[in-house]
Tab-separated table of C-alpha atoms in Angstrom:
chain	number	residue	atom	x	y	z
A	1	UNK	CA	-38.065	-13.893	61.513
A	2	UNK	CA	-35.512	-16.471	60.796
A	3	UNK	CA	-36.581	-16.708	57.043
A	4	UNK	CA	-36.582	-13.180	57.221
A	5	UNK	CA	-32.945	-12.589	58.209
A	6	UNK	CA	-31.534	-16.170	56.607
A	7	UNK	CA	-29.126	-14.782	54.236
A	8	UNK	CA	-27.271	-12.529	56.618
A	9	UNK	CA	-27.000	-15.469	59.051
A	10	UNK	CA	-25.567	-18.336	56.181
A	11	UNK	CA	-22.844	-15.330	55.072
A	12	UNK	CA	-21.823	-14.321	58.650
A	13	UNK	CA	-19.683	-17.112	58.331
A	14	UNK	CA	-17.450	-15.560	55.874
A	15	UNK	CA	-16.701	-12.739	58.824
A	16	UNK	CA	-14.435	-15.798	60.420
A	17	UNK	CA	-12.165	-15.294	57.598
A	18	UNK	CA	-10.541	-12.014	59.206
A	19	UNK	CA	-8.806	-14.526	61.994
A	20	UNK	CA	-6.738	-15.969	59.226
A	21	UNK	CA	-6.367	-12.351	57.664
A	22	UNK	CA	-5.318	-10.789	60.859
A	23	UNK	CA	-5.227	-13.812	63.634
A	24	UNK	CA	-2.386	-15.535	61.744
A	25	UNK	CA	0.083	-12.649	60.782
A	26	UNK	CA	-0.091	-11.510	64.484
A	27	UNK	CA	0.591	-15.126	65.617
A	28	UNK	CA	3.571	-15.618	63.954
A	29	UNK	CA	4.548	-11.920	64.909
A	30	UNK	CA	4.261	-12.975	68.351
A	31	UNK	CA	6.363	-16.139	67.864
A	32	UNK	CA	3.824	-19.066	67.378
A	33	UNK	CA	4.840	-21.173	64.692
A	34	UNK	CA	2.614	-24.310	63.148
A	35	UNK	CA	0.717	-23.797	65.865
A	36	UNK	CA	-0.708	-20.500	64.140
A	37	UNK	CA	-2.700	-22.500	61.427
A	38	UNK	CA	-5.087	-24.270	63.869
A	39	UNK	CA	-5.102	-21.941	66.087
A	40	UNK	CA	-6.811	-19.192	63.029
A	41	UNK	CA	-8.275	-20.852	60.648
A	42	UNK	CA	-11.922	-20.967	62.554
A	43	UNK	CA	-13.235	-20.343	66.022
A	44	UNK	CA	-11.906	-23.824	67.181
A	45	UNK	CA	-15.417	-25.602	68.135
A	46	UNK	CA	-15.500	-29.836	67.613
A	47	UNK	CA	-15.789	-29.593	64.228
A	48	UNK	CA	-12.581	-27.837	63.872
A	49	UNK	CA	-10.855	-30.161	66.234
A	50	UNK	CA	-11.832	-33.294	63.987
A	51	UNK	CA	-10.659	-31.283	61.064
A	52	UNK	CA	-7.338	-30.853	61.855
A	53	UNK	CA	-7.002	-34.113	63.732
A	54	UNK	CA	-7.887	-35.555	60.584
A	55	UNK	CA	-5.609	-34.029	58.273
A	56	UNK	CA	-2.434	-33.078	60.606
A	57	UNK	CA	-2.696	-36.257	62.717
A	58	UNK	CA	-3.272	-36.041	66.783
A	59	UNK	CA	0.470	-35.045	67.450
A	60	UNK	CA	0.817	-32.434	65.297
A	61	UNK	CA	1.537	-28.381	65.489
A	62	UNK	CA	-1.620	-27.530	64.244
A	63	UNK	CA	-3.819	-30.003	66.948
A	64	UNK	CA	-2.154	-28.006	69.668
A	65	UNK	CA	-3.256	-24.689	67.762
A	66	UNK	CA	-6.613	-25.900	67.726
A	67	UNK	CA	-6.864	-27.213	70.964
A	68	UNK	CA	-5.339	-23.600	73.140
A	69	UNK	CA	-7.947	-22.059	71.434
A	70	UNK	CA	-10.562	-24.468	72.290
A	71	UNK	CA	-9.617	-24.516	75.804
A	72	UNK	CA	-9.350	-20.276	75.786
A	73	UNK	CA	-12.454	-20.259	74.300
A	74	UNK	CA	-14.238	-22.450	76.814
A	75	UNK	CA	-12.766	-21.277	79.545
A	76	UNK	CA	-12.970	-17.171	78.550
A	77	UNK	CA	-15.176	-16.736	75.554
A	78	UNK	CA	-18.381	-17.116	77.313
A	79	UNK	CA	-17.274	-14.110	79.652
A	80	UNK	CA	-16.465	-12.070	76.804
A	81	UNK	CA	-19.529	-13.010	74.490
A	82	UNK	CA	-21.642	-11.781	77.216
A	83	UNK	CA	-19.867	-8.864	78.164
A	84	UNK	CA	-19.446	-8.000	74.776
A	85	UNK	CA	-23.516	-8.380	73.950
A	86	UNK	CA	-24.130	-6.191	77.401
A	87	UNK	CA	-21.949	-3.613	76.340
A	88	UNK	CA	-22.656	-3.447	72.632
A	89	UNK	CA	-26.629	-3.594	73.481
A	90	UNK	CA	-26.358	-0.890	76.106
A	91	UNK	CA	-23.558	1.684	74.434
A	92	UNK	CA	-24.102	1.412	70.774
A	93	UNK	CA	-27.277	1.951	68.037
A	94	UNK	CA	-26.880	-1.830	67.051
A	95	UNK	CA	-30.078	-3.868	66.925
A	96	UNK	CA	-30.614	-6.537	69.635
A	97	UNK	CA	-31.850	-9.337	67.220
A	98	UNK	CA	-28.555	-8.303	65.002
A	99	UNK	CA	-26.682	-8.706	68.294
A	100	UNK	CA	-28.202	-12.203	69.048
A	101	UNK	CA	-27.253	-13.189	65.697
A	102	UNK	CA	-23.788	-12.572	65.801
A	103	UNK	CA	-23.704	-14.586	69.244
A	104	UNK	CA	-24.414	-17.905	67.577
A	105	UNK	CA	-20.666	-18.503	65.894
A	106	UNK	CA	-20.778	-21.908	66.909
A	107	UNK	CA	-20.331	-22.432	69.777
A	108	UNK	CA	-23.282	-23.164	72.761
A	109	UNK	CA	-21.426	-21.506	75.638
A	110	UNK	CA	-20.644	-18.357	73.668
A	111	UNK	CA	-24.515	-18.194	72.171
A	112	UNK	CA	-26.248	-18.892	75.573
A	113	UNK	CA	-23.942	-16.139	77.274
A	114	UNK	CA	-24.659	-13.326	74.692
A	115	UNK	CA	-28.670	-14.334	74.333
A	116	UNK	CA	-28.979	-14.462	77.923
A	117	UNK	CA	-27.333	-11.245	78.553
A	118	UNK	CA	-29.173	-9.841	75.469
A	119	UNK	CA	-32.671	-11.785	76.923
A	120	UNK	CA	-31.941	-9.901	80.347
A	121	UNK	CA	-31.542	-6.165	78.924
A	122	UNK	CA	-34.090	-6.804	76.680
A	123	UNK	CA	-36.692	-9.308	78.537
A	124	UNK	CA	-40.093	-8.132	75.730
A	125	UNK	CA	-37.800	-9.829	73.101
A	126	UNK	CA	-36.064	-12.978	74.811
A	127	UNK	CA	-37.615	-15.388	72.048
A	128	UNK	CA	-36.481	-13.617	69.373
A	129	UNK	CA	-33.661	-12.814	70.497
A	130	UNK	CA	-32.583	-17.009	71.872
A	131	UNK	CA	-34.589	-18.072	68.613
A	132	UNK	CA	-32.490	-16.188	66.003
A	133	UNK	CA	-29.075	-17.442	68.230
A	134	UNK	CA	-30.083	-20.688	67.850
A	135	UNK	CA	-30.723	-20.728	64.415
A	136	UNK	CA	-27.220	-18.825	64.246
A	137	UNK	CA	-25.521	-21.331	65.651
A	138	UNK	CA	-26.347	-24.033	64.045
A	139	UNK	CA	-26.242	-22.535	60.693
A	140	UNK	CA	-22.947	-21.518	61.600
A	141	UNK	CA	-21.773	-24.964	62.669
A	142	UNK	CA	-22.984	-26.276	59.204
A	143	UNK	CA	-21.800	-23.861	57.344
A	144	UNK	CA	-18.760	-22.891	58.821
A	145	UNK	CA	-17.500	-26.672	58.731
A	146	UNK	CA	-17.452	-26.570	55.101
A	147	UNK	CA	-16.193	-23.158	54.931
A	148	UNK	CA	-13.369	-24.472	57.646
A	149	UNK	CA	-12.368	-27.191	54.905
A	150	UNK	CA	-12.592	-25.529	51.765
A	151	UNK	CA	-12.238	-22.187	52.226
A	152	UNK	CA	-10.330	-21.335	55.448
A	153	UNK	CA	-8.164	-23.817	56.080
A	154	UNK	CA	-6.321	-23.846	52.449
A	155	UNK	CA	-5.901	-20.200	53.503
A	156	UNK	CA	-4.200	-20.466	56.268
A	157	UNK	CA	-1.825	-23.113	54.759
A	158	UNK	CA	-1.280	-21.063	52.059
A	159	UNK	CA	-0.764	-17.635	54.158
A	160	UNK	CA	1.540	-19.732	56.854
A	161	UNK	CA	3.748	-20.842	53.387
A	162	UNK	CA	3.998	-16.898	52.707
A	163	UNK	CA	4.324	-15.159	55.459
A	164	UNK	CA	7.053	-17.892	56.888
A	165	UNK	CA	8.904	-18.179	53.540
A	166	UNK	CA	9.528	-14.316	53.184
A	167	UNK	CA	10.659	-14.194	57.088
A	168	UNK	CA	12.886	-16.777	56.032
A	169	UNK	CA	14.324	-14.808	53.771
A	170	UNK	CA	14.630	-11.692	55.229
A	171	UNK	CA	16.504	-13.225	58.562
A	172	UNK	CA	18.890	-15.387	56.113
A	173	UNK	CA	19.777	-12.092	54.165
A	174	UNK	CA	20.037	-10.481	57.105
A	175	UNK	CA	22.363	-13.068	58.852
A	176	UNK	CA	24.382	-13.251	55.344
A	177	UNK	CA	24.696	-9.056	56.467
A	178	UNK	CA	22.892	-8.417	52.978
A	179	UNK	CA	21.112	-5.085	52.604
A	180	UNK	CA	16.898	-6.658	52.753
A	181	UNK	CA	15.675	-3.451	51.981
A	182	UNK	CA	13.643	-3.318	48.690
């Protein structure tokens, strides 16, 4: 079965993507600044903590991103993951194995609450269902620390530079009591 579904579980990882799409422009609506770039550009497991630590430095903006998301996903993503599985499993057409695989983003707390919730509603297909998280997981983990470095990371950076430059902008023209409308 893994074989099987092995593509779709080595491109899920370009789904994490959408939190620097929409995670960082709603960040820095809401008032986060640096802060926005670690917290968005993956779903803040180890990997993504060494990242940033390596290339921001342990005191920076971005560490504390990474790290409030780390701790919010600890603490509340395991809830959610298997809430979310329950609810998706019991209210919607989507297949259970499907389900299991998008439980395994990388993160062992998150995995083993969807699977198990998934294994309980479900008990004729609890292998299949903690065998393809698994292999989810740590596909993700590999794959999504490259895709973290190259891919998402630059990104963000790049998106932060944008969106933060054209705010600029707009709040100096509008401070200057220039007309900012286009």
């Amino acid at each position: 079965i893994i074989v099987q579904v092995g593509p779709a579980i080595l491109i899920q990882e370009i789904g994490n993507l959408g939190a620097v799409l929409i995670g960082l422009p709603l960040a820095l609506l809401l008032g986060v600044k640096r802060e926005a770039i670690g917290m968005t550009f993956s779903i803040a497991r180890e990997g993504s903590l060494a990242i940033i630590n390596d290339k921001f430095g342990f005191d920076s903006p971005e560490t504390r991103g990474v790290f409030s998301i780390y701790l919010f996903g600890s603490v509340f993503g395991a809830v959610i993951f298997g809430m979310t599985a329950s609810v998706l499993a019991a209210f919607t057409p989507l297949d259970p194995l499907a389900l299991a695989m998008a439980g395994g983003v990388g993160s062992a707390s998150m995995m083993a609450a969807s699977s198990s919730s998934l294994s309980a509603l479900y008990p004729e297909m609890a292998g299949e269902i903690q065998s393809l998280a698994s292999a989810s997981m740590i596909l993700s983990i590999a794959t999504g620390f490259f895709m973290a470095i190259f891919i998402a990371l630059p990104m963000a950076e790049r998106m932060y530079g944008l969106l933060t430059k054209s705010r600029s902008k707009r709040s100096r023209a509008t401070a200057d009591g220039e007309d900012v409308r286009e």
